[in-house]
XYZ file of C-alpha atoms in Angstrom:
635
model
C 104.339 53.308 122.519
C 106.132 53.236 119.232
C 108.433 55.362 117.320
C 106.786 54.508 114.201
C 104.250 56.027 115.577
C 105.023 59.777 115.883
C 105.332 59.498 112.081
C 102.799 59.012 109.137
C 105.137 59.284 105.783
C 107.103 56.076 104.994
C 109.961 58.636 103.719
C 110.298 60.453 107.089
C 110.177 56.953 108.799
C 113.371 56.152 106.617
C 114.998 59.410 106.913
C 114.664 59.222 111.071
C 115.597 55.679 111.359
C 119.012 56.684 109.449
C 119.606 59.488 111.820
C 118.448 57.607 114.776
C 121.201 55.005 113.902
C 124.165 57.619 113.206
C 123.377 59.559 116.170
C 123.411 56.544 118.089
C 126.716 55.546 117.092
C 128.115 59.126 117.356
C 126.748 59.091 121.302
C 128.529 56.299 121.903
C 131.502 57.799 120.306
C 131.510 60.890 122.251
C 130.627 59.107 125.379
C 133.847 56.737 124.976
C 136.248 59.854 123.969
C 134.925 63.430 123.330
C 138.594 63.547 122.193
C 137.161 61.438 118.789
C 134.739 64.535 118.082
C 137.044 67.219 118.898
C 140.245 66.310 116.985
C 137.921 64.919 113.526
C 135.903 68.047 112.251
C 134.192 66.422 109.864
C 133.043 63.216 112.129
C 131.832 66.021 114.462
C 129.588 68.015 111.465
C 128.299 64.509 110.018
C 127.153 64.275 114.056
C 125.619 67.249 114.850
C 123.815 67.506 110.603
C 122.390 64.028 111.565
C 120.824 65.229 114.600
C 119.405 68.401 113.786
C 118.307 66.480 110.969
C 116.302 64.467 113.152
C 114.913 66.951 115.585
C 114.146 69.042 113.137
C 111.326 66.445 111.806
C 110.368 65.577 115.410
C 110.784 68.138 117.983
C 109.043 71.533 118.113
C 110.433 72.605 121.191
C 113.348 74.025 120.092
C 115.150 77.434 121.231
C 113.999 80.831 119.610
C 115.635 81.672 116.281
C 116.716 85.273 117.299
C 118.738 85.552 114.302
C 118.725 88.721 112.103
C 120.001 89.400 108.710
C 120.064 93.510 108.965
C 122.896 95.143 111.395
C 122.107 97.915 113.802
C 122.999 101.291 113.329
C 122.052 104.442 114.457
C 121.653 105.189 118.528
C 120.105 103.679 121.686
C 119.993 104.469 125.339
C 121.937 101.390 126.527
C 123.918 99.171 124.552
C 124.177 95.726 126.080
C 127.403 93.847 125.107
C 126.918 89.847 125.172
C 123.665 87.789 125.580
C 124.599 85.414 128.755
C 122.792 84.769 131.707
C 123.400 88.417 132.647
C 122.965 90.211 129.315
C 119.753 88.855 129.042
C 118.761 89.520 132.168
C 120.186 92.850 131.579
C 118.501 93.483 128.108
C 115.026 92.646 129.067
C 115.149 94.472 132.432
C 115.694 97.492 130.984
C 113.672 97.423 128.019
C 110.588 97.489 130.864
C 111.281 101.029 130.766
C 111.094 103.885 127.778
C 114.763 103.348 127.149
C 115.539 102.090 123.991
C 117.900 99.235 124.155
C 120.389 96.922 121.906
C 122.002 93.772 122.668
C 124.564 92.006 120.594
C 125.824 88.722 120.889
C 128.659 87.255 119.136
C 127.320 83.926 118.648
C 124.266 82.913 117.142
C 120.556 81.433 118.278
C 120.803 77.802 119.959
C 120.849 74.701 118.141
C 118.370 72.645 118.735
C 119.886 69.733 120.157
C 121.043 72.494 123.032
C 117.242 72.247 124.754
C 117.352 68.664 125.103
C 118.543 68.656 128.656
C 120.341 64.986 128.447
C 121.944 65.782 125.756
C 123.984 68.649 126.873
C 127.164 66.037 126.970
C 127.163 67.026 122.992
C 127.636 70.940 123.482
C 131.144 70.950 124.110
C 131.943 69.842 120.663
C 128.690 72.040 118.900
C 129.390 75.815 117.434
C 127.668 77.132 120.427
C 130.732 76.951 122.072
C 135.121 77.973 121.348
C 137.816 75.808 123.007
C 140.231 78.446 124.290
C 143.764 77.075 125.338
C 144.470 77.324 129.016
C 147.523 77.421 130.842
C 149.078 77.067 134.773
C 151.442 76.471 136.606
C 154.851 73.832 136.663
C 153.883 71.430 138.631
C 150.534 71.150 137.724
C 148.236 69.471 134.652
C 150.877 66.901 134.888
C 148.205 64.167 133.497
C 146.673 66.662 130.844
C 148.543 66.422 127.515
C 150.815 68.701 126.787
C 150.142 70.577 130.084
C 147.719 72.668 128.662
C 143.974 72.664 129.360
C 141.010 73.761 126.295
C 138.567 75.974 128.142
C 134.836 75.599 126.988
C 133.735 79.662 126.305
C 130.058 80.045 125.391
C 129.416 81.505 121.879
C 125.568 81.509 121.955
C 122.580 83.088 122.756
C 122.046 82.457 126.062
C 125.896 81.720 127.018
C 126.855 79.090 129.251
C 122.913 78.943 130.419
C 122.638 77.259 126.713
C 125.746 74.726 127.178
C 125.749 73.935 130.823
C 124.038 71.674 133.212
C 121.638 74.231 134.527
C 122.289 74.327 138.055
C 120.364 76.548 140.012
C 122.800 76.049 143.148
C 123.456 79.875 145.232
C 126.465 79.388 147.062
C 126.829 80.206 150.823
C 125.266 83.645 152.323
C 128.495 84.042 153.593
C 129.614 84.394 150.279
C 128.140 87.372 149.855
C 128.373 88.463 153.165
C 131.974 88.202 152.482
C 131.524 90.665 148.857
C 130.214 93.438 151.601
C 132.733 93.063 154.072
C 135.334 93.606 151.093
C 134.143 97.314 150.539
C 130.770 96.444 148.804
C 127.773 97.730 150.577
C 124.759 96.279 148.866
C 125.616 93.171 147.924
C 125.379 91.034 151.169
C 123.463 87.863 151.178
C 120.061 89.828 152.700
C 119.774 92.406 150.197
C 120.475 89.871 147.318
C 117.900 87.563 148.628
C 114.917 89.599 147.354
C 116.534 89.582 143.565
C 116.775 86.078 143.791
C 113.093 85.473 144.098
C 112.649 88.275 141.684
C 114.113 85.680 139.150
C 112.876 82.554 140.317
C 109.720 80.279 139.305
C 109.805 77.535 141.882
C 108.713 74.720 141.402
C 110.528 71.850 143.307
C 110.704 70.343 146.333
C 108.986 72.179 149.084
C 110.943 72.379 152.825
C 110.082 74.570 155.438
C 112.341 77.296 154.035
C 110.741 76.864 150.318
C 108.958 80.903 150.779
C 111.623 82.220 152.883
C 114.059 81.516 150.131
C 112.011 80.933 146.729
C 110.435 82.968 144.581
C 107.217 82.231 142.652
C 106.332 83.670 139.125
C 109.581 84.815 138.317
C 110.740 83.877 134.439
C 113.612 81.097 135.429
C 112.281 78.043 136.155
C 113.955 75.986 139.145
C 112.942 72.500 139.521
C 114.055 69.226 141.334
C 114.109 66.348 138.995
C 113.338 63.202 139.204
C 116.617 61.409 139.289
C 118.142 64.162 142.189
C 114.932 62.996 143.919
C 115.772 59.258 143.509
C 119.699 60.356 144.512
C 118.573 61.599 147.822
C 116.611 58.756 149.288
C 120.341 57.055 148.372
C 122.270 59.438 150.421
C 119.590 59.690 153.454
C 120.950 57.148 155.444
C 124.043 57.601 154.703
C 123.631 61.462 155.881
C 121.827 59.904 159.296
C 125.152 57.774 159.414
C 128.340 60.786 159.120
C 126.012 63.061 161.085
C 125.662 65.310 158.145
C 122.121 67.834 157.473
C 120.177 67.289 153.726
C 120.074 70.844 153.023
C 118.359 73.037 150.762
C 120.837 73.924 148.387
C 119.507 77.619 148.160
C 118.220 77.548 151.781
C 119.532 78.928 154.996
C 121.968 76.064 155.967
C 124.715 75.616 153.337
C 126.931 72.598 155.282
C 125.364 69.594 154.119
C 124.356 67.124 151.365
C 122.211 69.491 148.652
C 119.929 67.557 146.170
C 120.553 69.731 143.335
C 117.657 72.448 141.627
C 117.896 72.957 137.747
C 116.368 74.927 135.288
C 114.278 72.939 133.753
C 110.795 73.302 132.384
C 108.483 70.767 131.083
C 111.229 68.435 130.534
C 113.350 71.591 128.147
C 116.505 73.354 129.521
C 115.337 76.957 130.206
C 118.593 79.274 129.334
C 118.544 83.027 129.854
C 117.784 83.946 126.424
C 114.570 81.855 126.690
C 113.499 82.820 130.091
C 114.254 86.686 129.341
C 114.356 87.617 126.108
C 111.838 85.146 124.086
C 108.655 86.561 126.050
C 109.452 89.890 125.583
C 110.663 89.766 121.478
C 107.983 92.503 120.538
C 109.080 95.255 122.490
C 109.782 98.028 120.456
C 112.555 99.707 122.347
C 114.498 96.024 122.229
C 116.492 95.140 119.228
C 118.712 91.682 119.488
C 121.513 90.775 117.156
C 123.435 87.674 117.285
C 126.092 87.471 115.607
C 127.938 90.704 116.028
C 130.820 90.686 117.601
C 132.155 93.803 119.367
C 135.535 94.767 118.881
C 136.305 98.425 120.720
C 134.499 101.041 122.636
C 134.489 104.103 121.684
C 135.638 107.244 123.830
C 134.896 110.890 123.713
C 137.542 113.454 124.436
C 136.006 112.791 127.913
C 136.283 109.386 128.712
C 132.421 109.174 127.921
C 131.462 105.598 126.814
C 129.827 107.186 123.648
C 129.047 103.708 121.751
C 130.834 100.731 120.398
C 132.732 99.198 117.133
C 131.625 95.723 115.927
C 131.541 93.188 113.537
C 128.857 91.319 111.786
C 129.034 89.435 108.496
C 132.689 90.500 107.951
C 132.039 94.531 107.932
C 132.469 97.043 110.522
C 129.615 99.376 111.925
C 129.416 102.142 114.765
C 126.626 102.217 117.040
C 126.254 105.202 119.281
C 124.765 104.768 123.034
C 123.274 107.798 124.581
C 123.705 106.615 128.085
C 125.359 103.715 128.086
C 127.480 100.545 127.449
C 127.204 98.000 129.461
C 129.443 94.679 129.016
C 128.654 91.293 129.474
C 130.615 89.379 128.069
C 132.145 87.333 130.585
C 135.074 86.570 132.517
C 137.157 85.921 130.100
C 135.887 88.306 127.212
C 135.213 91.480 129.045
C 138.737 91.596 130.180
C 139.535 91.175 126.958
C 137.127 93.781 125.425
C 138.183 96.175 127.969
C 141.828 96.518 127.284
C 141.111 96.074 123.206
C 139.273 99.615 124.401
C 142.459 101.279 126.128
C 141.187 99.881 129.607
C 143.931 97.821 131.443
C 147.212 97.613 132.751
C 149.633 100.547 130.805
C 152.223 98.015 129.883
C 150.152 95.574 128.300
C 148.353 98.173 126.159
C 151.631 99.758 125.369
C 153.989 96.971 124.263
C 150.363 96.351 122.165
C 150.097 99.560 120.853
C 146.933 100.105 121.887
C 146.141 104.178 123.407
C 145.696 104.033 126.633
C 142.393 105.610 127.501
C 142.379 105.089 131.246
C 144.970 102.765 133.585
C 143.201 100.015 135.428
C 145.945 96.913 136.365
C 142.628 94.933 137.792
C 141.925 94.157 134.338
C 142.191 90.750 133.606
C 143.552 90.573 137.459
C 142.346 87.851 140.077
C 140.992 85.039 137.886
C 139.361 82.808 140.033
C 137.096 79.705 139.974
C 137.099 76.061 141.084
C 139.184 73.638 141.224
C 138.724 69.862 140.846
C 139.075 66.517 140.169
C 137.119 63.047 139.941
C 137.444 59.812 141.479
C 135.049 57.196 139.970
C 133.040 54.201 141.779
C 131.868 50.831 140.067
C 128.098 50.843 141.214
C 125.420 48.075 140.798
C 123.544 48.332 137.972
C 120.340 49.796 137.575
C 121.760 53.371 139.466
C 123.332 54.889 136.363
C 122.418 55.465 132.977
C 123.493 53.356 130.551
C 124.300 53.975 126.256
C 121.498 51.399 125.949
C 119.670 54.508 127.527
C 120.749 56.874 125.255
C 119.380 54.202 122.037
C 116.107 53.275 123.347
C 113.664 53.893 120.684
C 111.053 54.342 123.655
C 113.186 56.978 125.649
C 113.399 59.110 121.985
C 109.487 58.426 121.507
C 109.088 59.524 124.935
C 110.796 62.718 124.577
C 109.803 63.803 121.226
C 106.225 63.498 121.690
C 105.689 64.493 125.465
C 108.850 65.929 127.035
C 109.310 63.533 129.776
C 111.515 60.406 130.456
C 115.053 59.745 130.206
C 116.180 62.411 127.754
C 114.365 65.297 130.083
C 116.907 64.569 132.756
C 119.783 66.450 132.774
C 123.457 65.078 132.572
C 124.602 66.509 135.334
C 125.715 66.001 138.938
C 122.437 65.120 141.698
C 123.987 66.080 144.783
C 126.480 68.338 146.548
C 128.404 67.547 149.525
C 128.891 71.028 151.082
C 131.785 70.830 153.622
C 134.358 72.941 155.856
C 137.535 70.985 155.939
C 140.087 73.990 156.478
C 138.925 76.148 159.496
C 137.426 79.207 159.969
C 134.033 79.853 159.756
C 132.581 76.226 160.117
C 129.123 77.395 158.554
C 131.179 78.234 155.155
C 131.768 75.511 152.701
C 135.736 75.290 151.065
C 135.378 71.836 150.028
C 132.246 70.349 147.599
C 132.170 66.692 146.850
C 129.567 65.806 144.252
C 128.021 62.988 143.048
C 126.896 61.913 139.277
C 125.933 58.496 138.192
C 126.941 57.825 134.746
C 128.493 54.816 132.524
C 132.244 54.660 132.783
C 133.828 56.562 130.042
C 136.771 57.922 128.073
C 138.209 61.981 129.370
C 139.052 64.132 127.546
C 141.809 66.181 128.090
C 144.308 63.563 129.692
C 147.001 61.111 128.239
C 146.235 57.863 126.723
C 148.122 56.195 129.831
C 146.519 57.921 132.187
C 143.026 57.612 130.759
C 143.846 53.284 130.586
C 144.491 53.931 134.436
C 141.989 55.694 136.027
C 139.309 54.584 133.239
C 139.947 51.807 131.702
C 138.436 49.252 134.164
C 135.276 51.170 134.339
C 134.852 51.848 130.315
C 130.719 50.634 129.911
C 130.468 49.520 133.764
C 127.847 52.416 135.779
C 130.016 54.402 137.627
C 129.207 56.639 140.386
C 131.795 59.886 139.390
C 132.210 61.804 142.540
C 134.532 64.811 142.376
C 136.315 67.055 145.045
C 136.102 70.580 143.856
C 137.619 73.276 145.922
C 134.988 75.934 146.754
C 137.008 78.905 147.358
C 140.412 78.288 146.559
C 143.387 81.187 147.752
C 145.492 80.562 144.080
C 144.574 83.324 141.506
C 145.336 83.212 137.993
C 144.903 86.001 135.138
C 143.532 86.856 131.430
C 145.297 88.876 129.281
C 145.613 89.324 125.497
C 148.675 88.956 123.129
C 147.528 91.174 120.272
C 145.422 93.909 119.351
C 143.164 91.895 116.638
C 140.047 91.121 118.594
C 139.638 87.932 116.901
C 142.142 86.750 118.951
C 141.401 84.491 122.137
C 142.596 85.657 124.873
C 145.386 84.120 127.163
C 144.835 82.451 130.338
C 146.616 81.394 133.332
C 145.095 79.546 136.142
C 148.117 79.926 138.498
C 147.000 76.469 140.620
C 148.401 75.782 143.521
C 150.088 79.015 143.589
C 148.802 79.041 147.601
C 150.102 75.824 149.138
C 147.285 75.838 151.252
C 144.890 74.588 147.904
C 147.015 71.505 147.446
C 146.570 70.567 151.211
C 142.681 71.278 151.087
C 142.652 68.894 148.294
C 143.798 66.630 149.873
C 141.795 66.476 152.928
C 138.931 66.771 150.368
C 139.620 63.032 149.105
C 140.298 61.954 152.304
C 136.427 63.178 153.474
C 135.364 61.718 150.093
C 136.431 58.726 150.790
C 135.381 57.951 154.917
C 131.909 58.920 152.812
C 132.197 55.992 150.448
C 133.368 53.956 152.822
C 130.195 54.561 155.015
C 127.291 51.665 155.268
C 125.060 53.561 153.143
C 127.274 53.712 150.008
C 128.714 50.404 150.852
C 124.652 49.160 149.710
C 125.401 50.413 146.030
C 128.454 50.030 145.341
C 130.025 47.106 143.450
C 133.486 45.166 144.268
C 135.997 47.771 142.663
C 139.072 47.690 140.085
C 142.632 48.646 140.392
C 142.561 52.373 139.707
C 145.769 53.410 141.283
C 147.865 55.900 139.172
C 151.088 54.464 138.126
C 152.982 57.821 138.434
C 152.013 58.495 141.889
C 152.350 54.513 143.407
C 155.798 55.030 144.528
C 154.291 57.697 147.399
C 152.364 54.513 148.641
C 148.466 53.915 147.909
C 146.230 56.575 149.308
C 148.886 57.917 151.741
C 148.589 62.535 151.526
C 151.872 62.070 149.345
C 150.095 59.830 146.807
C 146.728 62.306 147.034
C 148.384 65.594 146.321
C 150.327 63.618 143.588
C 146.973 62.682 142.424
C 145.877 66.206 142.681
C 148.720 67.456 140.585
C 148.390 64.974 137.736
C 144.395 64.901 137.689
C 142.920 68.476 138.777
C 141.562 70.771 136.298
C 139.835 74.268 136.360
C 136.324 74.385 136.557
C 134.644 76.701 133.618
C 133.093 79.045 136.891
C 135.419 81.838 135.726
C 134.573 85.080 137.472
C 136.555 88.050 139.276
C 138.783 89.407 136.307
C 136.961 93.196 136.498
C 136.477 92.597 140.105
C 133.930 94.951 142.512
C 136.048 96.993 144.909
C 136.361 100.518 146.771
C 138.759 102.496 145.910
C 140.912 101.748 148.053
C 141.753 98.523 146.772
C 144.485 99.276 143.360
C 142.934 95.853 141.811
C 139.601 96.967 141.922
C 138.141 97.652 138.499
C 134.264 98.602 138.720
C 132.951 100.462 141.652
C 129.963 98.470 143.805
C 127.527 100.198 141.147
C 129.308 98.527 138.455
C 131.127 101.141 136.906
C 134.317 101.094 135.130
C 137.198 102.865 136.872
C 138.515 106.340 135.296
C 135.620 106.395 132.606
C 131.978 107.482 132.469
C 129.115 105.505 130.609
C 130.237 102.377 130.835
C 129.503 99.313 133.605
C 130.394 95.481 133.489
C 127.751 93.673 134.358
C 128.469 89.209 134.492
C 130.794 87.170 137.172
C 133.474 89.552 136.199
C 132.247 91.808 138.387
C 133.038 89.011 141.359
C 135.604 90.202 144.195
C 135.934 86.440 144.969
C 134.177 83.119 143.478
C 130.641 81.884 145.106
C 131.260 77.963 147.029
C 128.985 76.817 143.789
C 128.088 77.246 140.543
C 128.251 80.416 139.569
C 124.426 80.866 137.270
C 122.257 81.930 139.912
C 124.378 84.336 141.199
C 125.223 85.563 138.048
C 121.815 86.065 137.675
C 121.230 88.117 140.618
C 124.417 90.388 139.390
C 122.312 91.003 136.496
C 119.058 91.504 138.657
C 120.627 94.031 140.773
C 122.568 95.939 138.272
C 119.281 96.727 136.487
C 117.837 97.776 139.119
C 121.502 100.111 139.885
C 120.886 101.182 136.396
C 117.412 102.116 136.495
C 118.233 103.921 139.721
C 120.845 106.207 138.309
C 118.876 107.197 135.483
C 115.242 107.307 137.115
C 113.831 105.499 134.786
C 110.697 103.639 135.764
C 108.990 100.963 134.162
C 106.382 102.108 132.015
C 103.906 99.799 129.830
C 105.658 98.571 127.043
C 104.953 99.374 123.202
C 104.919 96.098 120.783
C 106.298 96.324 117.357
C-alpha cells in the first residue's frame, strides 16, 4: 500500500505531501517540547492549518459540525449548561421525553485532528482547549517554573471526552460505597452499576465478569486495544511473580494490574458529543449551540432558577427555562458560574460586589483530584513507539483509508497498577502506578535543568514512563474567582501536601514502583539505564525516603481529574452544596450535574463515572418531573 494511492489529482498529491512534511516536523517538535508550541502562537497555527489541511482532503471521519450561526431565544423546559461528558449525556437523555431542551456550550465543534486517537498528544496546544494558571502550596512545584502549574480546561464539544485519552477505567466500588456512607443514599456502587451498562457498548476483552459488569448496546463504545492487549502478555509474568491479580479494570476486583478499556470505535475516539448527541441531531425538542458562553443565572423574587444570561458572537441574550437549569460545566467552571450567579461563600461575593442570592461556602470548596508524578525506563526497542512511527507514510495510508494501524491507537497509558499501600481497607486502591511506552521526550511545565536531568538521557531512546499517582489523596485545594467579569478564569489552588500523610504515600508509591521494575519480568525489557538522579535532591542520598519525597516535591503535579468543588452532601454537612438529587442549596430550579457534584475523587479516571453522574441525574430528573419517554418528533 501506497500513499499515492489514496489520491488521483497530481495537485492534491502536492498539496498532501507539503502537509505531510510540516506536520511531520511539527510532531517531532511537540514531542521534544510542547513548551515550543505553547509559548510560539504562530508556530502552533502554521501546525494545526497544515493538518486540518491535510485531513480535510483525506479523512471523512471527522467529528460532527454542531455549529450554528442563529442564537437561542425564547423558552425551554431544561436548559443544559456545558456540553461535556455529562451535558451530553444530560441533553440527549432528556430530550427522549416531550420536554423541550437547550444545551449551550462555550466552545465550539471538534477539530478534526481531535478523532484521530494517536494524535491526541496535539490537543493540549489546539483551541479545543484554555491553559488556566494553577497554583499550591510552598513547598511544592519546586521543579515547575515559576511554581505555578497551566491547567488543561476543555473548551469543546464534547469536553475533556474530545481532548483526553479516553479511558473507560470506573474506579473502586468502594468508591462509591464510600459517596453513600457520606449521607448519599443512591449512589453506592450497586445501584450505579445498572447506569453503567446503560451507557456502555462493550466490546473488549471478555472475562468471566464481562455480563456481570458490561453493558451491550449502549451508545459509548468501550474497547481493549491492541497495544493494552500486547502490554498485558508483558506484565503476566511479572503479575505471577509479585503475587499480584490481572483484573478487570471495571470488574469486581479493583487490587491488581488493569489492562486499560477506551472509547474507541473503529479505530475513531468516541467523545460524548458523538456518542450522545450526533445520533439524536433531529429531535425537535433538542436545540445545541456551541459557542455561547453563559455568564449568570437568573433569579426570581423566589430563588426560582427562571433561565440564564449568555454570550455568543459578542452580544448578550436571555433565555428563559420553564423547569430548569441544569449546569455542567465542570469542576472548575460551575463553581465559577455559580458564584458569578450570587451562589457562594458571602465574603467572596461581597468584596466582588456581586448580590448575594443564596449563601453556600461549599462553593468552590474541596477541590480534589490526583496527584502524580513520572519516573521513566530505557526499554529495548521495538516496545514503544517511535517519531519514525508518527512519519510512516504507510501508518498515515493506513489510517486514512481504513481506520486501523498505528494512528488508531491511543496515546495513552496500557495498564494500571491498582494498589493499597496505606492501610485500611486492603480491597481499596490509594496508590496507581501506570505504565505507557513512549519515545523519551521533552516536559512541559518544568525547568530547563530539571528537564536535562530527568530527560535528557532518554530524549529519542523508547522509554517505558511509569507514574505513581495518588488515588485518593487527604490534601484539598479550592476554586474561586477574582472578579465579577465572567471572562475571567477562575483561580485555583491545589493545596498539595497540605495532609502530611500524601507526601508519605508518595513515597511508598515509588518504593512499590520500583521492587516492580526490579522484578524478573520487567528486568526482560528493559535496557541498561542512565543517570537520572535529580541534582537538587542528591544530597538526601540516592533513592533513600528523604531523596523520594524530595523528588515528590520538585516533580509532582495535579492530575486534570478535577471534581468535588459543588460537592453531594446532607444537610448536615455546612460544605455540602447540592443535595443527593443534585440540587443547588437555598434555590429552586437549578441542579449541577458533572464531577462537581463528587463528595470525594474516584481511585481512577474520572469519565466513566462522570458518565454515570449524568446517567443517573437524568433519570433523578425525569423522576421529579414524571416525564416519560415518549417517541421522539424529527425536525
Amino acid at each position: 500500500m501506497a500513499l499515492i494511492d489514496i489520491f488521483s489529482r497530481r495537485e492534491t498529491r502536492i498539496l498532501v505531501f507539503i502537509a505531510i512534511v510540516a506536520c511531520g516536523i511539527a510532531a517531532v517538535k511537540s514531542f521534544f517540547s510542547l513548551d515550543l508550541l505553547l509559548e510560539s502562537p504562530l508556530l502552533k497555527a502554521m501546525v494545526l492549518k497544515a493538518l486540518r489541511f491535510f485531513l480535510s482532503l483525506t479523512f471523512s471521519a471527522g467529528p460532527q459540525d454542531f455549529d450554528s450561526d442563529l442564537p437561542a431565544t425564547g423558552a425551554y423546559d431544561f436548559i443544559v449548561v456545558g456540553a461535556g461528558a455529562a451535558g451530553c449525556v444530560v441533553a440527549s437523555r432528556l430530550s427522549e421525553t416531550s420536554a423541550s431542551v437547550l444545551l449551550l456550550e462555550e466552545g465550539l465543534s471538534a477539530t478534526l485532528e481531535s478523532a484521530i486517537p494517536k494524535l491526541s498528544f496535539i490537543q493540549p496546544v489546539s483551541e479545543n482547549v484554555r491553559w488556566i494558571k494553577s497554583f499550591s502550596r510552598e513547598n511544592t512545584l519546586l521543579g515547575v517554573k515559576n511554581q505555578t502549574i497551566p491547567m488543561i480546561a476543555a473548551r469543546v464539544m464534547g469536553g475533556g471526552t474530545t481532548i483526553n485519552f479516553g479511558l473507560y477505567v470506573r474506579g473502586a466500588k468502594l468508591d462509591y460505597d464510600n459517596w453513600s456512607a457520606l449521607g448519599n443514599p443512591g449512589w453506592d456502587h450497586a445501584s450505579l452499576l445498572p447506569y453503567f451498562k446503560k451507557s456502555e457498548d462493550f466490546i473488549g476483552t471478555i472475562t468471566e465478569h464481562t455480563d456481570e459488569y458490561h453493558g451491550k448496546g449502549g451508545p459509548l463504545t468501550v474497547d481493549t486495544t491492541d497495544d493494552v492487549i500486547k502490554m498485558e502478555e508483558i506484565i503476566r509474568p511479572v503479575a505471577a511473580e509479585l503475587g499480584l491479580d490481572i483484573i478487570d479494570p471495571n470488574g469486581p476486583s479493583n487490587i491488581g494490574f488493569a489492562p486499560v478499556h477506551n472509547t474507541v470505535k473503529k479505530g475513531v475516539r468516541v467523545s460524548s458529543s458523538e456518542a450522545f448527541l450526533k445520533p439524536v441531531l433531529n429531535r425537535k425538542n433538542l436545540h445545541i449551540l456551541p459557542g455561547a458562553r453563559v455568564d449568570k443565572i437568573l433569579f426570581n423574587q423566589e430563588k426560582e432558577a427562571v433561565g440564564v444570561e449568555y454570550t455568543f458572537r459578542g452580544k448578550t441574550y436571555k433565555v428563559e427555562a420553564r423547569k430548569e437549569v441544569i449546569i455542567s460545566a465542570g469542576t472548575l467552571h460551575t463553581p465559577k458560574l455559580l458564584m458569578l450567579s450570587g451562589i457562594g461563600p458571602r465574603k467572596q461575593l461581597e468584596e466582588l460586589g456581586i448580590p448575594v442570592v443564596a449563601e453556600v461556602p461549599g462553593v468552590g470548596q474541596n477541590l480534589d483530584s490526583h496527584q502524580l508524578f513520572a519516573l521513566n525506563f530505557k526499554i529495548k526497542p521495538g516496545l514503544s513507539p517511535t517519531f519514525m512511527d508518527l512519519m510512516n507514510p504507510f501508518h498515515i495510508a493506513s489510517y486514512l483509508r481504513e481506520q486501523t494501524g498505528f494512528y488508531s491507537l491511543p496515546t495513552t497509558p496500557l495498564m494500571h497498577t491498582y494498589l493499597n499501600l496505606g492501610g485500611g481497607d486492603p480491597r481499596w486502591p490509594d496508590v496507581d502506578i501506570y505504565m505507557t511506552p513512549l519515545v523519551g521526550v521533552g516536559l512541559p511545565y518544568y525547568t530547563n535543568e530539571i528537564k536535562s536531568q530527568i530527560v535528557g538521557p532518554l530524549l529519542n531512546e523508547p522509554v517505558l514512563n511509569v507514574g505513581v499517582m495518588l488515588c485518593r489523596p487527604k490534601s484539598k485545594g479550592y476554586v474561586a474567582i477574582t472578579s465579577a467579569d465572567p471572562a475571567d478564569f477562575p483561580f485555583i489552588n491545589h493545596n498539595f501536601y497540605d495532609h502530611p500523610d500524601d507526601v508519605k504515600l508518595h513515597v511508598k508509591g515509588v518504593k512499590e514502583l520500583n521492587r516492580i521494575m526490579s522484578s524478573e519480568g520487567m528486568k526482560k525489557i528493559l535496557a541498561p539505564q542512565p543517570d537520572l538522579t535529580l541534582k537538587a535532591c542528591a544530597h538526601l542520598g540516592n533513592k533513600t525516603d528523604g531523596y523520594w519525597e524530595c523528588y515528590a516535591r520538585h516533580m509532582a503535579l495535579p492530575n486534570e481529574h478535577f471534581c468535588c468543588t459543588a460537592k453531594m452532601a446532607p444537610l448536615t454537612d455546612p460544605m455540602g452544596v447540592v443535595s443527593p438529587r443534585l440540587s443547588v442549596r437555598g434555590v429552586s430550579g437549578l441542579r449541577v450535574v458533572d464531577a462537581s457534584v463528587m463528595p470525594e475523587v474516584v481511585s481512577t479516571n474520572p469519565m466513566a463515572t462522570v458518565y454515570v453522574i449524568a446517567e443517573k441525574a437524568s433519570d433523578i430528573i425525569k423522576q421529579d418531573w414524571s416525564l416519560e419517554n415518549t417517541k421522539i418528533a424529527s425536525k
